[in-house]
Short mmCIF file of C-alpha atoms in Angstrom, two decimals:
data_model
loop_
_atom_site.label_atom_id
_atom_site.label_comp_id
_atom_site.label_asym_id
_atom_site.label_seq_id
_atom_site.Cartn_x
_atom_site.Cartn_y
_atom_site.Cartn_z
CA MET A 1 38.27 50.12 20.49
CA ARG A 2 38.55 46.80 22.32
CA ALA A 3 35.01 47.24 23.76
CA LYS A 4 33.65 47.98 20.27
CA PHE A 5 35.41 44.90 18.86
CA PHE A 6 34.01 42.75 21.72
CA ALA A 7 30.48 44.07 21.08
CA LEU A 8 30.75 43.33 17.35
CA SER A 9 32.14 39.84 18.05
CA LEU A 10 29.32 39.13 20.50
CA ALA A 11 26.74 40.35 17.97
CA GLY A 12 28.31 38.09 15.35
CA MET A 13 28.24 35.10 17.70
CA ILE A 14 24.57 35.71 18.53
CA ALA A 15 23.73 36.06 14.84
CA GLY A 16 25.64 32.83 14.14
CA ILE A 17 23.79 30.99 16.87
CA GLY A 18 20.51 32.36 15.53
CA SER A 19 21.19 31.22 11.97
CA ALA A 20 22.38 27.81 13.16
CA HIS A 21 19.00 27.27 14.81
CA ALA A 22 16.90 28.94 12.11
CA ALA A 23 16.06 25.69 10.35
CA THR A 24 12.45 24.59 10.87
CA ASP A 25 12.06 21.10 12.33
CA ILE A 26 9.56 18.72 10.70
CA ASN A 27 8.63 15.49 12.47
CA PHE A 28 7.77 12.54 10.22
CA TRP A 29 6.37 9.37 11.80
CA HIS A 30 6.57 6.27 9.62
CA SER A 31 6.21 2.46 9.63
CA MET A 32 9.10 1.40 7.42
CA GLN A 33 11.61 -0.99 8.97
CA GLY A 34 14.49 -3.15 7.73
CA ALA A 35 15.65 -2.45 4.17
CA LEU A 36 12.70 -0.07 3.61
CA GLY A 37 13.46 1.86 6.79
CA GLU A 38 17.03 2.36 5.58
CA ARG A 39 15.70 3.77 2.30
CA VAL A 40 13.36 6.19 4.11
CA ASN A 41 16.27 7.42 6.25
CA GLY A 42 18.36 7.81 3.09
CA LEU A 43 15.68 9.92 1.38
CA VAL A 44 15.29 12.14 4.43
CA ASN A 45 19.06 12.63 4.80
CA GLU A 46 19.33 13.59 1.12
CA PHE A 47 16.56 16.16 1.52
CA ASN A 48 18.15 17.61 4.66
CA LYS A 49 21.50 17.96 2.87
CA SER A 50 19.89 19.52 -0.22
CA GLN A 51 18.85 22.71 1.62
CA SER A 52 19.32 24.45 4.97
CA ASP A 53 15.86 25.83 5.81
CA TYR A 54 14.22 22.64 7.04
CA VAL A 55 15.26 19.51 8.94
CA VAL A 56 13.03 16.46 8.62
CA HIS A 57 13.27 13.96 11.48
CA ALA A 58 12.19 10.44 10.42
CA ILE A 59 10.89 8.47 13.41
CA TYR A 60 9.80 4.81 13.23
CA LYS A 61 6.55 4.39 15.21
CA GLY A 62 5.76 0.69 14.73
CA ALA A 63 3.57 -1.17 12.26
CA TYR A 64 0.89 0.67 10.27
CA GLY A 65 -1.93 0.10 12.75
CA GLU A 66 0.23 1.14 15.71
CA SER A 67 1.57 4.30 14.10
CA MET A 68 -1.89 5.42 12.95
CA ASN A 69 -3.28 4.99 16.48
CA ALA A 70 -0.24 6.80 17.91
CA GLY A 71 -0.71 9.69 15.48
CA ILE A 72 -4.40 10.11 16.29
CA ALA A 73 -3.70 9.91 20.04
CA ALA A 74 -0.92 12.51 19.68
CA PHE A 75 -3.26 14.89 17.83
CA ARG A 76 -5.86 14.59 20.58
CA ALA A 77 -3.15 15.33 23.14
CA GLY A 78 -2.04 18.40 21.18
CA ASN A 79 1.40 17.10 20.11
CA ALA A 80 0.82 15.48 16.72
CA PRO A 81 3.74 14.97 14.33
CA ASP A 82 3.76 17.12 11.18
CA ILE A 83 3.64 14.12 8.81
CA LEU A 84 2.17 10.67 9.48
CA GLN A 85 2.46 7.68 7.17
CA VAL A 86 -0.91 5.88 7.08
CA PHE A 87 -1.73 2.63 5.28
CA GLU A 88 -4.33 2.83 2.55
CA VAL A 89 -7.06 1.18 4.63
CA GLY A 90 -6.90 4.12 7.04
CA THR A 91 -7.80 6.61 4.27
CA ALA A 92 -11.51 6.98 5.11
CA THR A 93 -10.78 7.29 8.84
CA MET A 94 -8.25 10.07 8.21
CA MET A 95 -10.44 11.87 5.64
CA TYR A 96 -13.36 12.05 8.03
CA ALA A 97 -11.26 13.11 11.03
CA LYS A 98 -12.73 16.61 10.92
CA GLY A 99 -10.32 19.35 11.88
CA ALA A 100 -7.37 16.99 12.26
CA ILE A 101 -6.05 16.99 8.71
CA GLN A 102 -4.51 19.58 6.39
CA PRO A 103 -5.29 18.42 2.79
CA ILE A 104 -1.97 18.47 0.94
CA GLN A 105 -3.08 20.04 -2.33
CA GLU A 106 -4.64 22.95 -0.46
CA MET A 107 -1.51 23.17 1.75
CA SER A 108 0.84 23.32 -1.25
CA GLU A 109 -1.29 25.93 -3.02
CA LYS A 110 -1.19 28.16 0.05
CA ALA A 111 2.59 27.62 0.24
CA GLY A 112 2.84 28.88 -3.38
CA ASP A 113 4.23 25.61 -4.73
CA PRO A 114 1.19 23.54 -5.89
CA ILE A 115 1.27 19.75 -5.95
CA ASN A 116 -0.61 18.69 -9.09
CA PRO A 117 -2.68 15.45 -8.96
CA ALA A 118 -2.21 15.09 -12.75
CA ASP A 119 1.48 14.32 -12.11
CA PHE A 120 0.58 10.99 -10.45
CA LEU A 121 -0.56 7.66 -11.87
CA GLY A 122 -4.36 7.82 -12.23
CA ALA A 123 -5.13 4.88 -9.92
CA VAL A 124 -2.86 6.37 -7.25
CA ALA A 125 -4.13 9.96 -7.40
CA GLY A 126 -7.75 8.79 -7.56
CA TYR A 127 -7.42 6.79 -4.37
CA TYR A 128 -6.04 9.68 -2.33
CA SER A 129 -8.30 12.42 -3.71
CA SER A 130 -11.50 13.96 -2.40
CA SER A 131 -14.74 13.76 -4.40
CA ASP A 132 -13.79 17.02 -6.18
CA GLY A 133 -10.47 15.53 -7.38
CA LYS A 134 -8.15 17.30 -4.94
CA LEU A 135 -5.33 15.39 -3.26
CA VAL A 136 -5.91 14.99 0.47
CA SER A 137 -2.74 13.01 1.23
CA MET A 138 0.62 12.56 -0.46
CA PRO A 139 1.09 9.33 -2.46
CA PHE A 140 4.31 7.71 -1.29
CA ASN A 141 4.82 3.95 -1.06
CA SER A 142 2.05 2.63 -3.29
CA SER A 143 2.01 -1.06 -4.03
CA THR A 144 -0.32 -3.56 -5.61
CA PRO A 145 -0.54 -7.35 -5.24
CA VAL A 146 1.45 -9.40 -7.77
CA PHE A 147 2.19 -13.09 -8.31
CA TYR A 148 5.69 -14.32 -7.38
CA TYR A 149 7.01 -17.77 -8.21
CA ASN A 150 10.18 -19.71 -7.49
CA LYS A 151 11.83 -20.44 -10.85
CA ASP A 152 14.19 -23.03 -9.36
CA ALA A 153 11.24 -24.92 -7.84
CA PHE A 154 9.36 -24.70 -11.15
CA LYS A 155 12.29 -26.31 -12.97
CA LYS A 156 12.47 -29.06 -10.36
CA ALA A 157 8.72 -29.74 -10.78
CA GLY A 158 8.95 -29.85 -14.57
CA LEU A 159 7.09 -26.54 -14.94
CA ASP A 160 8.14 -23.87 -17.45
CA PRO A 161 9.96 -21.16 -15.43
CA GLU A 162 9.21 -18.61 -18.16
CA ASN A 163 5.50 -19.41 -18.32
CA PRO A 164 3.89 -18.91 -14.89
CA PRO A 165 0.20 -19.68 -14.22
CA LYS A 166 -2.20 -17.03 -15.50
CA THR A 167 -5.49 -18.47 -14.24
CA TRP A 168 -6.57 -19.91 -10.89
CA LYS A 169 -7.04 -23.31 -12.52
CA GLU A 170 -3.38 -23.24 -13.64
CA VAL A 171 -2.30 -22.24 -10.09
CA ALA A 172 -4.03 -25.36 -8.70
CA GLU A 173 -2.39 -27.58 -11.33
CA ALA A 174 1.06 -26.09 -10.69
CA GLY A 175 0.52 -26.52 -6.94
CA LYS A 176 0.03 -30.27 -7.40
CA LYS A 177 3.24 -30.58 -9.43
CA LEU A 178 5.24 -28.56 -6.89
CA ARG A 179 4.04 -30.77 -4.04
CA ALA A 180 4.81 -33.91 -6.06
CA ALA A 181 8.35 -32.55 -6.57
CA GLY A 182 8.84 -32.43 -2.79
CA LEU A 183 7.89 -28.85 -1.87
CA GLU A 184 6.11 -28.41 1.46
CA CYS A 185 3.65 -25.98 -0.04
CA GLY A 186 2.41 -25.11 -3.50
CA TYR A 187 0.87 -21.67 -3.04
CA THR A 188 0.42 -19.14 -0.23
CA THR A 189 -0.79 -15.56 0.07
CA SER A 190 -0.03 -12.57 2.26
CA TRP A 191 -2.63 -9.95 3.27
CA PRO A 192 -5.56 -12.34 2.67
CA SER A 193 -8.31 -9.68 2.83
CA TRP A 194 -6.50 -7.22 0.58
CA VAL A 195 -5.45 -9.81 -2.02
CA GLN A 196 -8.26 -12.40 -1.97
CA LEU A 197 -11.27 -10.13 -1.39
CA GLU A 198 -10.64 -6.42 -2.13
CA THR A 199 -8.24 -6.82 -5.05
CA PHE A 200 -9.96 -10.00 -6.23
CA GLY A 201 -13.17 -8.00 -6.67
CA ALA A 202 -11.46 -5.18 -8.59
CA TRP A 203 -9.46 -7.60 -10.79
CA HIS A 204 -12.74 -9.31 -11.75
CA ASN A 205 -14.65 -5.99 -12.03
CA THR A 206 -17.04 -7.15 -9.29
CA PRO A 207 -18.18 -4.93 -6.37
CA TYR A 208 -16.62 -5.55 -2.97
CA ALA A 209 -19.08 -3.11 -1.41
CA SER A 210 -22.02 -0.99 -2.52
CA LYS A 211 -21.80 2.72 -3.35
CA ASP A 212 -18.75 2.26 -5.62
CA ASN A 213 -16.89 0.41 -2.87
CA GLY A 214 -17.51 3.30 -0.49
CA PHE A 215 -16.38 6.15 -2.74
CA GLY A 216 -20.05 7.05 -3.30
CA GLY A 217 -21.15 7.51 0.29
CA LEU A 218 -20.96 6.59 3.95
CA ASP A 219 -23.94 4.23 3.61
CA ALA A 220 -21.84 1.68 1.66
CA ARG A 221 -22.17 -1.94 2.77
CA LEU A 222 -20.14 -5.12 2.06
CA GLN A 223 -21.19 -7.34 -0.85
CA ILE A 224 -18.70 -10.18 -0.56
CA ASP A 225 -21.32 -12.89 -0.06
CA LYS A 226 -22.06 -12.85 -3.80
CA PRO A 227 -21.51 -15.98 -6.01
CA LEU A 228 -18.05 -15.07 -7.38
CA PHE A 229 -16.59 -14.62 -3.87
CA VAL A 230 -18.23 -17.89 -2.76
CA ARG A 231 -16.65 -19.60 -5.78
CA HIS A 232 -13.20 -18.24 -4.94
CA MET A 233 -13.31 -19.09 -1.24
CA THR A 234 -14.53 -22.60 -2.14
CA PHE A 235 -11.65 -22.93 -4.63
CA LEU A 236 -9.03 -21.93 -2.02
CA ALA A 237 -10.65 -24.12 0.65
CA ASN A 238 -10.41 -27.11 -1.71
CA MET A 239 -6.75 -26.32 -2.47
CA SER A 240 -6.15 -26.12 1.29
CA LYS A 241 -7.83 -29.51 1.79
CA GLU A 242 -5.68 -31.17 -0.89
CA GLY A 243 -2.51 -29.55 0.49
CA THR A 244 -1.66 -27.31 -2.46
CA PHE A 245 -2.59 -24.04 -0.68
CA THR A 246 -1.11 -23.17 2.73
CA TYR A 247 -2.60 -20.37 4.81
CA GLY A 248 0.43 -18.57 6.24
CA GLY A 249 -1.16 -16.04 8.58
CA ARG A 250 -2.32 -12.45 8.56
CA GLY A 251 -0.53 -9.42 7.16
CA ASP A 252 2.81 -10.22 5.57
CA ALA A 253 3.47 -13.31 7.72
CA SER A 254 3.34 -15.79 4.83
CA GLY A 255 6.16 -14.03 2.96
CA ALA A 256 8.60 -16.15 4.98
CA LEU A 257 7.08 -19.33 3.51
CA PHE A 258 8.08 -18.09 0.07
CA THR A 259 11.52 -16.61 0.82
CA SER A 260 12.50 -19.77 2.75
CA GLY A 261 11.74 -21.86 -0.36
CA LYS A 262 8.91 -23.81 1.30
CA CYS A 263 6.22 -22.42 -1.03
CA GLY A 264 6.68 -22.28 -4.79
CA MET A 265 4.06 -19.58 -5.49
CA PHE A 266 3.06 -16.49 -3.54
CA THR A 267 0.72 -13.52 -3.95
CA GLY A 268 1.86 -10.43 -2.11
CA SER A 269 2.71 -6.77 -2.37
CA SER A 270 4.93 -5.53 -5.19
CA GLY A 271 6.82 -3.93 -2.30
CA ASN A 272 8.01 -7.42 -1.27
CA ARG A 273 10.54 -7.39 -4.10
CA ALA A 274 13.39 -5.82 -2.06
CA ASN A 275 12.96 -8.38 0.71
CA ILE A 276 12.76 -11.37 -1.67
CA ILE A 277 15.99 -10.26 -3.37
CA LYS A 278 17.66 -9.81 0.03
CA THR A 279 16.49 -13.01 1.76
CA GLY A 280 15.36 -15.49 -0.94
CA GLY A 281 18.19 -17.72 -2.05
CA PHE A 282 16.71 -18.61 -5.43
CA GLU A 283 15.78 -17.17 -8.80
CA PHE A 284 12.24 -15.85 -8.80
CA GLY A 285 9.79 -14.45 -11.32
CA THR A 286 7.04 -11.85 -11.04
CA SER A 287 3.81 -12.12 -12.97
CA SER A 288 0.27 -10.73 -12.99
CA LEU A 289 -2.36 -11.98 -10.56
CA PRO A 290 -4.30 -15.12 -11.49
CA TYR A 291 -7.92 -14.72 -12.56
CA TYR A 292 -10.95 -16.76 -13.62
CA ASP A 293 -10.90 -16.57 -17.41
CA ASP A 294 -14.64 -17.22 -17.74
CA VAL A 295 -15.56 -14.04 -15.82
CA LYS A 296 -16.59 -11.24 -18.16
CA GLY A 297 -14.45 -8.10 -17.78
CA ALA A 298 -11.53 -9.88 -16.08
CA PRO A 299 -8.80 -8.98 -15.67
CA GLN A 300 -9.69 -5.33 -15.05
CA ASN A 301 -7.14 -3.59 -12.80
CA THR A 302 -5.70 -4.17 -9.36
CA ILE A 303 -5.96 -1.63 -6.55
CA ILE A 304 -3.27 0.07 -4.59
CA GLY A 305 -1.99 -0.78 -1.17
CA GLY A 306 0.93 0.61 0.74
CA ALA A 307 0.55 4.01 2.35
CA SER A 308 0.40 7.76 1.86
CA LEU A 309 1.63 10.71 3.90
CA TRP A 310 -0.90 12.77 5.85
CA VAL A 311 -0.28 16.24 7.26
CA PHE A 312 -1.87 17.32 10.52
CA ALA A 313 -3.78 20.58 10.91
CA LYS A 314 -2.84 23.49 13.19
CA LYS A 315 0.82 23.71 12.14
CA SER A 316 2.64 26.93 11.23
CA PRO A 317 2.80 28.25 7.62
CA GLU A 318 6.58 27.72 7.77
CA VAL A 319 6.12 24.02 8.61
CA TYR A 320 3.67 23.67 5.73
CA LYS A 321 6.16 25.30 3.36
CA GLY A 322 8.82 22.83 4.48
CA VAL A 323 6.49 19.84 4.18
CA THR A 324 5.54 20.96 0.66
CA LYS A 325 9.22 21.25 -0.26
CA PHE A 326 9.90 17.76 1.14
CA PHE A 327 6.96 16.28 -0.77
CA LYS A 328 8.17 17.91 -3.99
CA PHE A 329 11.62 16.42 -3.36
CA ILE A 330 10.45 12.82 -2.82
CA SER A 331 8.10 12.98 -5.82
CA SER A 332 10.70 14.38 -8.24
CA PRO A 333 11.19 12.09 -11.27
CA GLU A 334 14.64 10.98 -10.06
CA LYS A 335 13.58 10.16 -6.48
CA ALA A 336 10.29 8.51 -7.52
CA ALA A 337 12.18 6.32 -10.02
CA GLU A 338 14.91 5.50 -7.49
CA TRP A 339 12.37 4.50 -4.82
CA HIS A 340 10.41 2.34 -7.28
CA GLN A 341 13.49 0.56 -8.63
CA GLY A 342 14.99 -0.08 -5.20
CA THR A 343 11.85 -1.28 -3.41
CA GLY A 344 9.29 -2.75 -5.83
CA TYR A 345 6.69 -0.14 -4.89
CA VAL A 346 5.16 1.44 -7.98
CA PRO A 347 6.49 4.77 -9.26
CA VAL A 348 3.71 7.04 -8.01
CA THR A 349 4.43 9.70 -10.63
CA LYS A 350 4.13 9.38 -14.40
CA ALA A 351 7.55 11.04 -14.80
CA GLY A 352 9.13 8.48 -12.44
CA PHE A 353 7.68 5.67 -14.55
CA GLU A 354 8.89 7.22 -17.82
CA LEU A 355 12.39 7.80 -16.42
CA THR A 356 12.56 4.16 -15.26
CA LYS A 357 11.40 2.93 -18.67
CA LYS A 358 13.95 5.08 -20.52
CA SER A 359 16.77 3.82 -18.28
CA GLY A 360 16.13 0.24 -19.49
CA PHE A 361 15.38 -0.96 -15.95
CA TYR A 362 12.33 -3.00 -17.02
CA ASP A 363 14.30 -4.72 -19.79
CA LYS A 364 17.11 -5.63 -17.39
CA ASN A 365 14.70 -6.68 -14.60
CA PRO A 366 11.78 -8.55 -16.18
CA GLY A 367 8.62 -8.55 -14.09
CA THR A 368 9.28 -5.22 -12.38
CA GLU A 369 6.77 -3.50 -14.67
CA VAL A 370 3.93 -5.92 -13.79
CA ALA A 371 2.61 -3.79 -10.90
CA VAL A 372 2.46 -0.65 -13.05
CA LYS A 373 0.73 -2.49 -15.90
CA GLN A 374 -1.88 -3.91 -13.53
CA LEU A 375 -2.68 -0.41 -12.27
CA ASP A 376 -2.50 1.29 -15.66
CA ALA A 377 -6.15 1.05 -16.65
CA THR A 378 -9.21 3.26 -16.71
CA THR A 379 -10.84 2.29 -13.45
CA THR A 380 -14.51 1.35 -13.08
CA GLU A 381 -16.86 1.89 -10.13
CA ASN A 382 -15.78 -1.59 -8.97
CA SER A 383 -12.02 -1.13 -9.39
CA ARG A 384 -11.06 2.36 -8.21
CA GLY A 385 -10.30 1.01 -4.76
CA VAL A 386 -12.04 0.58 -1.41
CA ARG A 387 -12.85 3.53 0.84
CA LEU A 388 -14.66 2.33 3.94
CA GLY A 389 -14.54 3.38 7.56
CA TYR A 390 -13.16 0.89 10.09
CA LEU A 391 -11.55 -1.03 7.22
CA PRO A 392 -8.63 -2.28 9.38
CA GLN A 393 -11.18 -3.81 11.80
CA ILE A 394 -13.22 -5.22 8.90
CA ARG A 395 -10.07 -6.89 7.58
CA ASP A 396 -9.52 -8.48 10.99
CA ILE A 397 -13.05 -9.96 10.82
CA GLU A 398 -12.44 -11.20 7.27
CA ASP A 399 -9.08 -12.75 8.13
CA GLY A 400 -10.62 -14.55 11.10
CA GLU A 401 -13.46 -15.95 9.00
CA MET A 402 -11.04 -17.01 6.23
CA GLU A 403 -9.03 -18.93 8.82
CA GLN A 404 -12.22 -20.81 9.69
CA ILE A 405 -12.99 -21.44 5.99
CA PHE A 406 -9.49 -22.69 5.09
CA SER A 407 -9.37 -25.01 8.08
CA GLY A 408 -12.75 -26.50 7.13
CA LYS A 409 -14.53 -25.30 10.29
CA VAL A 410 -17.16 -23.24 8.42
CA THR A 411 -18.43 -23.38 4.84
CA PRO A 412 -17.36 -20.61 2.43
CA GLU A 413 -21.00 -19.42 2.26
CA ALA A 414 -21.33 -19.19 6.06
CA GLY A 415 -17.93 -17.53 6.47
CA LEU A 416 -18.67 -14.85 3.87
CA GLN A 417 -22.12 -14.21 5.34
CA ASN A 418 -20.50 -13.71 8.76
CA MET A 419 -18.01 -11.24 7.24
CA VAL A 420 -20.86 -9.25 5.67
CA LYS A 421 -23.02 -9.23 8.81
CA ARG A 422 -20.23 -8.25 11.22
CA GLY A 423 -18.55 -5.86 8.77
CA ASN A 424 -21.78 -4.03 8.02
CA GLU A 425 -22.42 -3.54 11.73
CA LEU A 426 -19.10 -1.67 11.88
CA LEU A 427 -19.96 0.37 8.77
CA GLU A 428 -23.28 1.42 10.30
CA ARG A 429 -21.46 2.48 13.45
CA PHE A 430 -18.90 4.48 11.41
CA GLU A 431 -21.66 6.21 9.42
CA LYS A 432 -23.40 7.30 12.64
CA SER A 433 -20.13 8.47 14.22
CA VAL A 434 -19.32 10.74 11.26
CA LYS A 435 -22.82 12.17 10.91
#
């Protein structure tokens, strides 16, 4: 009897150990740090607690460029994560990485729980879809550039804090008044290439590159040496010369000029909202991007930034089922709305937007709907977005040339021509590498 009892107990213990380890592990590499990193960890913990079949492990792998390189290197070495967060400029590189990627719509259909592109905002789904309209990656933290301004500084300068500049001419005028009121800097911008070239083109319905900004083929080439881009670079260079525009560095570096109160106006990602609230000690407003009001078709729509989630190939069906379940969880109306409201990123799903609207969030937090409104338009061949190979490297070239333009070392015409020449050399190389 005792032997039988021992055998049953041992069998029970083994079964218990087996069930305790039955959950499938899913590794998720991301680039969110600070307040955003905390929110990613919170989402992942909620998902893990909501069910017992899968455990997602969120691992910070450095800034966007670093994590993308790490993910690609890991795939080549045979130990890729299951999910990799990739910034939007890496989209073409990931799409053309033959054999490395599991398209997420196909994955979810095979898992028996389809992810429907129609559930997402049009501008978001369109950016992360293949030419036949199927989602290749999972929209997650989508942002768009918006215009922030320091209401306290506006009051001090005698500017109307409820009536921010709408045109570039008004930005220049406000910049002069802010400087006269004692501010170190009138206006600055983060992500210069994304805001002042890529989005600038879309907002003015003007091509950034040929072939529908790259969506139409690998033989796309840059077109930013055209008159409207020359006009804009000349405008910013003149503002820089008179001291009303301050170049604050690449990426998000210039955000500190705004949150510290040194600059009164700032163009940056809608995803900056959480950080401005946390570190800016002043009342701020959010408005739509400035534009040239004599350009026909402007303003059109802005384009998305941020990142999406890519799934690597050669994983087990069970992993793909778990990834699908996780993606369904983070894109549920409640989670999409929560993420949008807490971060400033746009609600990637239509249901998340509707839920936010119904809750009265936009009424209580004026300006938070600006990003969605800027994206909520029927896109044109010039405004769907930019899909070019080696785009991170092209941005580096553009940023370097803009630094020369703003410091007066090269003319806007020469700087833009250099961008086109050097950028197109990279595009030719990418085209050959894919073919």
